[in-house]
Coordinates of N, CA and C in Angstrom, one line a residue:
X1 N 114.7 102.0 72.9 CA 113.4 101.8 72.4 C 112.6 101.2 73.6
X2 N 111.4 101.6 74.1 CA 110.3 101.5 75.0 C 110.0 100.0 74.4
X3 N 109.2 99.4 75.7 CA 108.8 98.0 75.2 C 107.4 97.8 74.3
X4 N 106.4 99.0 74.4 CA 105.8 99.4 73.7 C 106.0 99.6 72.3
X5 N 106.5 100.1 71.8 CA 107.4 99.8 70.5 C 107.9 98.7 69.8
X6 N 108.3 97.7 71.0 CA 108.5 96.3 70.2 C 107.4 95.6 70.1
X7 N 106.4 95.7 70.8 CA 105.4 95.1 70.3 C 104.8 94.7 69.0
X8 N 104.2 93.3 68.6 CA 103.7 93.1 67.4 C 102.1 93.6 67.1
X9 N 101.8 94.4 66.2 CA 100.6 95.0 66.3 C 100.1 93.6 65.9
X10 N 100.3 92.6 65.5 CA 99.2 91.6 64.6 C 99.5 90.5 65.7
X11 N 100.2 90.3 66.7 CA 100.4 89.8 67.8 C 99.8 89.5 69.2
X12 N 98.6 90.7 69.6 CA 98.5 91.1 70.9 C 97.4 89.8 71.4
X13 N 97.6 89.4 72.6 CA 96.5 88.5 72.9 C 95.7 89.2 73.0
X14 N 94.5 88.1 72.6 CA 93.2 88.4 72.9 C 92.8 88.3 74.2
X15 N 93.1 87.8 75.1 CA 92.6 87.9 76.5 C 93.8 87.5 77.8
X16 N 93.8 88.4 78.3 CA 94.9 89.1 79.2 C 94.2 88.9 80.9
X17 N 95.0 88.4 81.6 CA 94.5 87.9 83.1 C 95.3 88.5 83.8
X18 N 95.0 89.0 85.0 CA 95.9 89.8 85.6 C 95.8 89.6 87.4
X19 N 96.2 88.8 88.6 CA 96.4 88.3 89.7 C 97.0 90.0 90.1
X20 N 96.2 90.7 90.8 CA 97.0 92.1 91.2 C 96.9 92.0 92.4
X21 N 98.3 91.8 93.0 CA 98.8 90.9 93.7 C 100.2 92.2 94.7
X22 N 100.1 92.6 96.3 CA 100.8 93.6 96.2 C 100.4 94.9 97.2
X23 N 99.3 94.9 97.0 CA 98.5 96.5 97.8 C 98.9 96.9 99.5
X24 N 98.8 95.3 100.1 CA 99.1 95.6 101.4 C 100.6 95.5 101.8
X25 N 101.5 95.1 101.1 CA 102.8 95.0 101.2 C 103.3 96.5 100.8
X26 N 103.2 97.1 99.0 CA 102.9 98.3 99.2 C 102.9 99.6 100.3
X27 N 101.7 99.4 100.9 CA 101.2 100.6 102.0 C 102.1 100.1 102.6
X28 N 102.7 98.8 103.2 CA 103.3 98.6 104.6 C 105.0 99.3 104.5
X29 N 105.1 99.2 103.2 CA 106.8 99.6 103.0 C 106.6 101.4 103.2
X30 N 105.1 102.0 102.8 CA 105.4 103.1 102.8 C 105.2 104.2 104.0
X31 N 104.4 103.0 104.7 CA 104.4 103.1 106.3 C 103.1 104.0 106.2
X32 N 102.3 103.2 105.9 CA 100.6 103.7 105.5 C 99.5 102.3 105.6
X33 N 98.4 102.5 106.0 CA 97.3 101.6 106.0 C 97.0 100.8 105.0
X34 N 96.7 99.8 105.0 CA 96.8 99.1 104.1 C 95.6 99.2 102.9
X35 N 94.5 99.8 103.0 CA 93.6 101.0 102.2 C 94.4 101.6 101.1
X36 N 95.4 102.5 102.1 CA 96.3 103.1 101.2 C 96.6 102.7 100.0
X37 N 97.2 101.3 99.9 CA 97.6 100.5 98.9 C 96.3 99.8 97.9
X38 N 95.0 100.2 98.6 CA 94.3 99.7 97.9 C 93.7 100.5 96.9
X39 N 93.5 101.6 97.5 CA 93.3 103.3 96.7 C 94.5 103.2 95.5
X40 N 95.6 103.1 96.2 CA 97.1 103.1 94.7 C 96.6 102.1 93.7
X41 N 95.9 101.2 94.0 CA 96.0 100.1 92.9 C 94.9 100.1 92.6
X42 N 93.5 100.9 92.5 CA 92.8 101.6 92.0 C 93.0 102.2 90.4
X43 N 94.3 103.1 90.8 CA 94.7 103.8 90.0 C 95.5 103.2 89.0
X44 N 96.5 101.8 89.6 CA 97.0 101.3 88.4 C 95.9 100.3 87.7
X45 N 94.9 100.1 88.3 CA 93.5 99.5 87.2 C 93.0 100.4 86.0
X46 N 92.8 101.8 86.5 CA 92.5 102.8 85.7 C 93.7 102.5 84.2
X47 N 94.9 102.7 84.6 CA 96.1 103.3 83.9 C 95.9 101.6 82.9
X48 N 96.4 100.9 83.4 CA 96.3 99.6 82.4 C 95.0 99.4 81.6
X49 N 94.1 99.3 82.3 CA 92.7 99.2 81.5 C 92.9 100.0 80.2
X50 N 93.3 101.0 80.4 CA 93.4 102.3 79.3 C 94.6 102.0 78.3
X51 N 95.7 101.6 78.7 CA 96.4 100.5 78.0 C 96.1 99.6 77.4
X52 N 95.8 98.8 78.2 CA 95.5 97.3 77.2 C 94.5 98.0 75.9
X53 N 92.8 98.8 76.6 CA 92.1 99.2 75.5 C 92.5 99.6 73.8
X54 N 94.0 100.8 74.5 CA 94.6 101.1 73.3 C 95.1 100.0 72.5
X55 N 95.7 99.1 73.2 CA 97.1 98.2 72.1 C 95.6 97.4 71.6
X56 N 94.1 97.1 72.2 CA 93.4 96.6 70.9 C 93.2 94.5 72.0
X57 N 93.5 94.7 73.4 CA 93.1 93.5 73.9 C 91.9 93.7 73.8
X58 N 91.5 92.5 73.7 CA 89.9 92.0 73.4 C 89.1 92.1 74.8
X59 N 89.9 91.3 75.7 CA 89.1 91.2 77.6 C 90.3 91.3 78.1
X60 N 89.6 91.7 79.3 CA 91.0 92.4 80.4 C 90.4 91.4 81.9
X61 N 90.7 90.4 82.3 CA 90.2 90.2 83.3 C 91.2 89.9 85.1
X62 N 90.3 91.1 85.6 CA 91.4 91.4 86.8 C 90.9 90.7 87.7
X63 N 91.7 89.8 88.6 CA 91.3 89.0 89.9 C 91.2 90.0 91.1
X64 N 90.0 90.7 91.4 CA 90.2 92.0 92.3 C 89.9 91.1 93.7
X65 N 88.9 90.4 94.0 CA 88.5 89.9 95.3 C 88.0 88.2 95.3
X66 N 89.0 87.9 95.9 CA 88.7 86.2 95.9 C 87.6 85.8 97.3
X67 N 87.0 84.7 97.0 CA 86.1 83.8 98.1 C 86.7 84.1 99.1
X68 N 88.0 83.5 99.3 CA 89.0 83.5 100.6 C 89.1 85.0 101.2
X69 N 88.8 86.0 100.4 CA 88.9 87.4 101.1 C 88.3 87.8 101.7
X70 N 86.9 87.0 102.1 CA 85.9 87.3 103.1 C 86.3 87.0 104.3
X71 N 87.5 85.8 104.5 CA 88.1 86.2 106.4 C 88.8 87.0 106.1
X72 N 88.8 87.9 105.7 CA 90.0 89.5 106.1 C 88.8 89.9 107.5
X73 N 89.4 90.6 108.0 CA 89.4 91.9 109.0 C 88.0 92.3 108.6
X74 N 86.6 92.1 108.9 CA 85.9 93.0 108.9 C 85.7 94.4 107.8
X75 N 87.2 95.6 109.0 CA 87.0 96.6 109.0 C 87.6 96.9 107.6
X76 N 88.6 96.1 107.4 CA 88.7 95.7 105.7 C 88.2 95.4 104.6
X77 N 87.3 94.6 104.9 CA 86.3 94.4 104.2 C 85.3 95.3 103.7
X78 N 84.5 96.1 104.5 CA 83.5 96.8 104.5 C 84.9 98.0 103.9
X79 N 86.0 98.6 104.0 CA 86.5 99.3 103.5 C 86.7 99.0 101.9
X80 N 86.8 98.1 101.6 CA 87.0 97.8 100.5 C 85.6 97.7 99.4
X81 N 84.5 97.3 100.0 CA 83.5 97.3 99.5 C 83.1 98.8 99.3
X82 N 83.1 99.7 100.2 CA 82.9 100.9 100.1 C 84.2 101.7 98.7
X83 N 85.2 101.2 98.9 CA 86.3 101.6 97.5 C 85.4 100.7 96.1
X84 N 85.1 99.8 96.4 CA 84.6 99.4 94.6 C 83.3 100.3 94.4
X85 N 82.5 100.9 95.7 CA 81.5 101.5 94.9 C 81.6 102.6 94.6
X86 N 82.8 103.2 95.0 CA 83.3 104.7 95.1 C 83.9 104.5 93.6
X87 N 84.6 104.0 93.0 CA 85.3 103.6 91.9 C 84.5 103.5 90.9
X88 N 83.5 102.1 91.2 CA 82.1 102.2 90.2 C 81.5 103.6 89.8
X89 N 81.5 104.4 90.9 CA 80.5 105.6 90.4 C 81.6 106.3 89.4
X90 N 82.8 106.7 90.1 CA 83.4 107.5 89.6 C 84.3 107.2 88.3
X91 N 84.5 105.7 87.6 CA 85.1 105.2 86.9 C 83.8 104.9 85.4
X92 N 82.3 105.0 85.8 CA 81.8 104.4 84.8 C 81.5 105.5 83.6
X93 N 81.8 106.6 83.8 CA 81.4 107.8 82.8 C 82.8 107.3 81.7
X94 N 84.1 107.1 82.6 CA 85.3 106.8 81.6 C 84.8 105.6 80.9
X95 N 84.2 104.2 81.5 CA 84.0 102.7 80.5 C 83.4 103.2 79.5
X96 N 82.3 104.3 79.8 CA 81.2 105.0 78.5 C 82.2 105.4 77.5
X97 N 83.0 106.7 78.2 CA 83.5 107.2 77.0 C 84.5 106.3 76.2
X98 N 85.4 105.1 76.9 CA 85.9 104.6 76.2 C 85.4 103.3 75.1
X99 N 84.3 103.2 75.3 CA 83.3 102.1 75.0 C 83.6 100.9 75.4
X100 N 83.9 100.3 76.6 CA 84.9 99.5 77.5 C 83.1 98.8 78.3
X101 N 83.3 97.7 78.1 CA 81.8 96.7 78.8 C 82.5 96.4 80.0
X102 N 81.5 96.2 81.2 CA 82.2 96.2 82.2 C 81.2 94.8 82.6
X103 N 82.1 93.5 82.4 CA 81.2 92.1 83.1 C 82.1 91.3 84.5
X104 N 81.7 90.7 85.1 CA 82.1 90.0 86.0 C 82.2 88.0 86.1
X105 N 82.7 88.1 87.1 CA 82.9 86.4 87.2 C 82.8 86.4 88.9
X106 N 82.1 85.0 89.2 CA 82.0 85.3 90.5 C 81.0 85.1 91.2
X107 N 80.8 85.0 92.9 CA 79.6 85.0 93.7 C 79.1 86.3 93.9
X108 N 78.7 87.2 93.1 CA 78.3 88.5 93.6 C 77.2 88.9 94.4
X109 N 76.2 87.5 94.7 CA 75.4 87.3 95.4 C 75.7 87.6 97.0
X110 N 77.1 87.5 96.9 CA 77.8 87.7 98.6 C 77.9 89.1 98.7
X111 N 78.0 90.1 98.3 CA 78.6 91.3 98.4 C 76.8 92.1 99.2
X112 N 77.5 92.7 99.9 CA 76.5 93.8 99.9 C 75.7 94.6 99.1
X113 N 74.3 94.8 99.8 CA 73.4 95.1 99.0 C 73.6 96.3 97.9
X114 N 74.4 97.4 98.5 CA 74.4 98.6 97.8 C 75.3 98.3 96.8
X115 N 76.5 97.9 97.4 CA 78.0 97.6 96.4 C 77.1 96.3 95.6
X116 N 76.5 95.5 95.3 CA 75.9 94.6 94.1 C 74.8 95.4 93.2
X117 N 74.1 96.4 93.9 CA 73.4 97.2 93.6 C 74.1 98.1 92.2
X118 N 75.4 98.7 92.7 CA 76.1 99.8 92.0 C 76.4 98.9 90.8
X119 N 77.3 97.7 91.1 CA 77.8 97.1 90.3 C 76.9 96.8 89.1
X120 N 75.9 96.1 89.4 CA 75.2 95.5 88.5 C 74.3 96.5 87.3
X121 N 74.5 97.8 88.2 CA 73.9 99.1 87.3 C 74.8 99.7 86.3
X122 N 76.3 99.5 86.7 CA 77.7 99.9 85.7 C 77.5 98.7 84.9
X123 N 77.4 97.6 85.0 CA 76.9 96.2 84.0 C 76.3 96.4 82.9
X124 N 75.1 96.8 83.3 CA 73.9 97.1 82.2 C 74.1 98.6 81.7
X125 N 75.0 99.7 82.4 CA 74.8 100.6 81.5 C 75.6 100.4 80.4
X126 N 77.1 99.5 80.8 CA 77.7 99.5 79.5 C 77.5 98.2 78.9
X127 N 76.8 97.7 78.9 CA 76.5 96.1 78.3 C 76.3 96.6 76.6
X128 N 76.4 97.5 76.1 CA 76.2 97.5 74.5 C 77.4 98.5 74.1
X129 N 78.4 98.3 75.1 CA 79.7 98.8 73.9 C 80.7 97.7 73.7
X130 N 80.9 98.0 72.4 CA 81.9 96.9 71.5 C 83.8 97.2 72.0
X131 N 83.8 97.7 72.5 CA 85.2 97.3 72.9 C 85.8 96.5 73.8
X132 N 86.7 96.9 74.3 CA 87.4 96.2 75.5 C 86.6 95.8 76.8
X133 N 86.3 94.5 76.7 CA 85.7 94.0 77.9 C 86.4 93.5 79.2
X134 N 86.4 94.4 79.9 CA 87.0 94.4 81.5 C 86.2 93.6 82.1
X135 N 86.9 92.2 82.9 CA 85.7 91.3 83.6 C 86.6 91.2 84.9
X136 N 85.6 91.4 85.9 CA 86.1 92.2 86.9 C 85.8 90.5 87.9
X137 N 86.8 89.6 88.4 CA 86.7 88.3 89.2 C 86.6 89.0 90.9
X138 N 85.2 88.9 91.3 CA 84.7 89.0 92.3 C 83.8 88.3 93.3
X139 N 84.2 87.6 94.3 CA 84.0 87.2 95.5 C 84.0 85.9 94.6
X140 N 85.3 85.5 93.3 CA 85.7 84.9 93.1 C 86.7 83.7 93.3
X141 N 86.5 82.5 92.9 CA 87.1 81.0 93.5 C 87.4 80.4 92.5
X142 N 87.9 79.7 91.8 CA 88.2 78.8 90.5 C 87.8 77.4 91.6
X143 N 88.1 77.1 92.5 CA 87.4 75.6 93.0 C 85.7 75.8 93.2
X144 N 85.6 77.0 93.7 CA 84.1 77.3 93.6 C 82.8 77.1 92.5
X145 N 83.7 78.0 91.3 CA 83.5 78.0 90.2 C 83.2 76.3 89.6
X146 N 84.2 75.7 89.7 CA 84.1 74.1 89.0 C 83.3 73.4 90.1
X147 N 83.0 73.4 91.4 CA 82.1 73.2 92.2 C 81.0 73.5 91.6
X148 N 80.3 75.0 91.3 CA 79.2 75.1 91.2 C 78.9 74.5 89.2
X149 N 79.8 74.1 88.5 CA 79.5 74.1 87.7 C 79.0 72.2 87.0
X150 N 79.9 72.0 88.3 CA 79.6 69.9 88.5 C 78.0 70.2 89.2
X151 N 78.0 70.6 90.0 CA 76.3 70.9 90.4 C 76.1 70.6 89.4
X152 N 75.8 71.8 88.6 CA 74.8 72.3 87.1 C 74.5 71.3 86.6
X153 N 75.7 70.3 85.9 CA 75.4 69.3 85.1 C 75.0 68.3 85.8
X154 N 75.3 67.7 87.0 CA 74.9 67.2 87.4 C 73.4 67.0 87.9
X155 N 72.9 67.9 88.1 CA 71.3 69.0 87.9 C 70.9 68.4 86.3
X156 N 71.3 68.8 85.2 CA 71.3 68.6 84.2 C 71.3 66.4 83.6
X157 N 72.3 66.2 84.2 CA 71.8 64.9 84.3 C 70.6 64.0 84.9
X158 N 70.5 64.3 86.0 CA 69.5 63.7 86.7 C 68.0 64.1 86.3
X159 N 68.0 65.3 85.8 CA 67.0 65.6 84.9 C 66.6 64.9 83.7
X160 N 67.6 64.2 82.8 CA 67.4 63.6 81.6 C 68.0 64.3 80.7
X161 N 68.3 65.5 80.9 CA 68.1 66.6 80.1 C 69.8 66.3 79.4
X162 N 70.7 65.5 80.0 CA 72.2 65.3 79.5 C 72.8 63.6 79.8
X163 N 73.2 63.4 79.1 CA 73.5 61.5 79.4 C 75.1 61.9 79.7
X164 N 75.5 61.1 80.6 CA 77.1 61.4 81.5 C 78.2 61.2 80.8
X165 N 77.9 60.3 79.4 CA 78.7 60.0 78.1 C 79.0 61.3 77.2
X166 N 77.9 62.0 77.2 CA 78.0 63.4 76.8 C 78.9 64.9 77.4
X167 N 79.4 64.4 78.4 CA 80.1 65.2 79.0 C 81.9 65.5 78.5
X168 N 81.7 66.7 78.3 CA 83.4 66.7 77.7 C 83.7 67.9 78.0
X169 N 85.1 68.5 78.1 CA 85.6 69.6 77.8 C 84.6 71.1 77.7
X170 N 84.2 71.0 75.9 CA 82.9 71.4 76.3 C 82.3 71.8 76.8
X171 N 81.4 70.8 77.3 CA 80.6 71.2 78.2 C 80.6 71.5 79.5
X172 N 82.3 71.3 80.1 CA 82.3 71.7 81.0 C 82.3 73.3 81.3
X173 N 83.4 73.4 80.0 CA 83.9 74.8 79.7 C 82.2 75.7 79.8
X174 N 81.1 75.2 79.0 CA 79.8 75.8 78.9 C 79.6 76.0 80.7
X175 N 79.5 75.7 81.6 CA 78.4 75.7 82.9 C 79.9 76.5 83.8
X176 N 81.0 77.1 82.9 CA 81.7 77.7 84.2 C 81.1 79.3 83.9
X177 N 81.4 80.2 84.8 CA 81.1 81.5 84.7 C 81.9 82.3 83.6
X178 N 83.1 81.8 83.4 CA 83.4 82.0 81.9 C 82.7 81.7 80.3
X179 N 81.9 81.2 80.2 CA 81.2 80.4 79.5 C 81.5 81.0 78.0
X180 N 81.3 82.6 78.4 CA 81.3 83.6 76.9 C 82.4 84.3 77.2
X181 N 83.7 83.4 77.4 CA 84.7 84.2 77.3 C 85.7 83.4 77.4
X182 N 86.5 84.0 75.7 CA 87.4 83.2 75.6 C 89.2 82.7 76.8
X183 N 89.7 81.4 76.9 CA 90.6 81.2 77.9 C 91.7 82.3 77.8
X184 N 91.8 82.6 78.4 CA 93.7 83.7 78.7 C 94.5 83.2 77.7
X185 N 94.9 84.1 76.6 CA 96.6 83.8 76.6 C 97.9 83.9 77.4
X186 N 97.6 85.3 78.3 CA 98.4 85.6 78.9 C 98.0 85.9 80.5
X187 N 98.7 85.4 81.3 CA 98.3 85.7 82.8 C 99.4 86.2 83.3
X188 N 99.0 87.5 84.5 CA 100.4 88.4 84.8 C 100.4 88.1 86.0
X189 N 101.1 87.8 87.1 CA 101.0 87.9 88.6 C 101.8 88.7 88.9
X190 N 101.9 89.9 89.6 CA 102.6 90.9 90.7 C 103.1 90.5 91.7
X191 N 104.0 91.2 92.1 CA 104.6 91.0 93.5 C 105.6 89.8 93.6
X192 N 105.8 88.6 93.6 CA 106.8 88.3 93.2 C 106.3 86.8 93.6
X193 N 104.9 86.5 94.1 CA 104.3 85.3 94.3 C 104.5 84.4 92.9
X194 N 104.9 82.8 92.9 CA 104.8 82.0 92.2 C 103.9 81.3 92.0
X195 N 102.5 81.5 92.2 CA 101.2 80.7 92.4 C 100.4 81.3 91.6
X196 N 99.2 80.6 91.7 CA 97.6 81.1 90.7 C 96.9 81.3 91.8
X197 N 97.0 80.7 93.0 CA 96.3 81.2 93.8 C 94.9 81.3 93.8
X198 N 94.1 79.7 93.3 CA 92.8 79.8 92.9 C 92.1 80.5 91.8
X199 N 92.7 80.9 90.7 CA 92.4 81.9 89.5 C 92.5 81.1 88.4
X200 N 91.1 81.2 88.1 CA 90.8 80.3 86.5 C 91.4 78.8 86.4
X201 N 91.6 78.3 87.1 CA 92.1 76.7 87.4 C 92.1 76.2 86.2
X202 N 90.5 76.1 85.4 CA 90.3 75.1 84.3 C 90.6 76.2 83.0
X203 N 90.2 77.4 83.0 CA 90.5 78.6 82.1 C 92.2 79.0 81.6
X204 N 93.3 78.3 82.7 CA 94.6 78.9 82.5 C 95.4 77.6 82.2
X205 N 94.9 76.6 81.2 CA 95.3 75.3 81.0 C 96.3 75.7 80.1
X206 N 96.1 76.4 79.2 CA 97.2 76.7 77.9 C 97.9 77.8 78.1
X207 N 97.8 78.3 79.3 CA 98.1 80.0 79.2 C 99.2 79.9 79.1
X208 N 100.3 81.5 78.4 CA 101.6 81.9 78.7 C 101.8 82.2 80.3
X209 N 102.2 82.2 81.3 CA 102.8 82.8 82.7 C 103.5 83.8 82.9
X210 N 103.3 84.8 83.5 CA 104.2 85.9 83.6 C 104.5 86.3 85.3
X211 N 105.2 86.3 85.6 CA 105.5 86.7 87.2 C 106.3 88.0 87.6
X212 N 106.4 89.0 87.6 CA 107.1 90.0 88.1 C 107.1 90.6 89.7
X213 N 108.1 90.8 90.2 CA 108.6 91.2 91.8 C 107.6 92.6 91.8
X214 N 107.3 93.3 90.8 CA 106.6 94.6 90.8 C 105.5 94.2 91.8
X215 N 105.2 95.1 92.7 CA 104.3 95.5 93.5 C 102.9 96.1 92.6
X216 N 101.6 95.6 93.0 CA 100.7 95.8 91.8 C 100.8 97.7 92.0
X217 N 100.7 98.4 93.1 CA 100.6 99.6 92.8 C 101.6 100.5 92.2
X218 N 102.6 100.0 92.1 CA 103.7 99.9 91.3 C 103.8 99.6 89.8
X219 N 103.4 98.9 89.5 CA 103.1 98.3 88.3 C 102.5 99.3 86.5
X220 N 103.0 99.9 85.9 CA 102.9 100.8 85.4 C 103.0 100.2 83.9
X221 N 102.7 101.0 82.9 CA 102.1 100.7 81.5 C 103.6 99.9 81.0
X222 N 104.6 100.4 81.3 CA 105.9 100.2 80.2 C 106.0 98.8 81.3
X223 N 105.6 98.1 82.5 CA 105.5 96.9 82.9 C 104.3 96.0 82.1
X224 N 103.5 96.3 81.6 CA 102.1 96.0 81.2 C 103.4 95.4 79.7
X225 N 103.3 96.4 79.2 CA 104.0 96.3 77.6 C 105.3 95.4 77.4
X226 N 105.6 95.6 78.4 CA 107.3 94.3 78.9 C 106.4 92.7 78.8
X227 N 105.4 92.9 79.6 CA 104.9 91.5 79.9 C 104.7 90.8 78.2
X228 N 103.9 91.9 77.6 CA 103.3 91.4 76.5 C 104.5 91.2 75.5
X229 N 105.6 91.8 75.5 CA 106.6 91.4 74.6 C 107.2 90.4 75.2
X230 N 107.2 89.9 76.1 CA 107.7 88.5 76.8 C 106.7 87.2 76.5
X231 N 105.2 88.1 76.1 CA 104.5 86.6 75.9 C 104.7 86.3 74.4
X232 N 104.9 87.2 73.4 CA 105.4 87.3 72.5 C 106.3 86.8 71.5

């Protein structure tokens, strides 16, 4: 029996985190650029998204590009930004037909004009379908995130507008970029890293943990379905 099959249909978390974790180690074993690996794991975004959608997860939220990713290589960079908007075009006719909302988390104010341009138009085209919402953590930080969210209130204090006794959980949980979306049950990390790695700090308080040696381009549905019968 497939691990798919053990699954509890009245079981599935509602909100699934995913650290894809893997791409350049990947290409290096296969004796390929490390693009390479980035292209493959493209594809296992496709393949799980499409997964999770089926088994009926509520948000899918994948850690694709952290703060800290902006010291990579330049020629990396701009490679990569050119792959999310190649993806964007080519991926958003599938969020339509699957009725899959496609939101983010994150400084997307950093990204280049065209690639924020693209993105933000795949945002709003699917901003009114009721299924699976894929929230895509870009030029994302979880220390950033609670940085910019002590600003806020603290903005909010000095204003009048909030007394410092009033401050709780809450309200903190209100001023992060998560705001309308509920915390992870379950968080997967690839490759065989034991860390979070700056990913949802204050969001993965209660979470289940999952770590697998799988390389993210590697990482395939009957691994997806293993995880969730482990968190299970």
């Amino acid at each position: 029996m497939g691990y798919k099959e053990q699954i509890q249909k009245d079981r599935i978390p509602r909100h699934i985190a995913i650290i894809m974790d893997g791409n350049g180690r990947w290409a290096k074993r296969q004796g390929l650029a490390r693009m390479f690996g980035h292209r493959q794991g493209v594809e296992t975004v496709h393949c799980i998204t499409e997964a999770a959608a089926e088994l009926g997860v509520e948000y899918l939220t994948l850690y694709a590009f952290s703060t800290e990713n902006w010291n990579r290589p330049k020629e990396e960079v701009d490679a990569l930004m050119t792959l999310l908007v190649d993806t964007i075009a080519k991926e958003t006719p599938t969020l339509m037909k699957n009725n899959i909302r496609l939101q983010t988390i994150g400084d997307i104010s950093r990204l280049p004009q065209a690639t924020h341009d693209k993105f933000v138009a795949c945002i709003e085209q699917t901003s009114s379908n009721t299924g699976l919402r894929l929230v895509i953590a870009l030029s994302y930080s979880a220390r950033w995130e609670i940085i910019y969210a002590t600003q806020q209130i603290a903005d909010a204090v000095k204003k009048g507008n909030m007394l410092v006794e009033d401050i709780n959980e809450e309200t903190i949980s209100s001023y992060l970029t998560t705001a309308q979306i509920p915390d992870p049950d379950l968080l997967i990390r690839t490759s065989g890293e034991l860390r979070i790695s700056n990913f949802l700090l204050w969001q993965l308080a209660y979470a289940e943990l999952y770590f697998t040696d799988c390389l993210w381009p590697e990482f395939t549905n009957e691994d997806f379905y293993h995880a969730i019968v482990d968190y299970q």
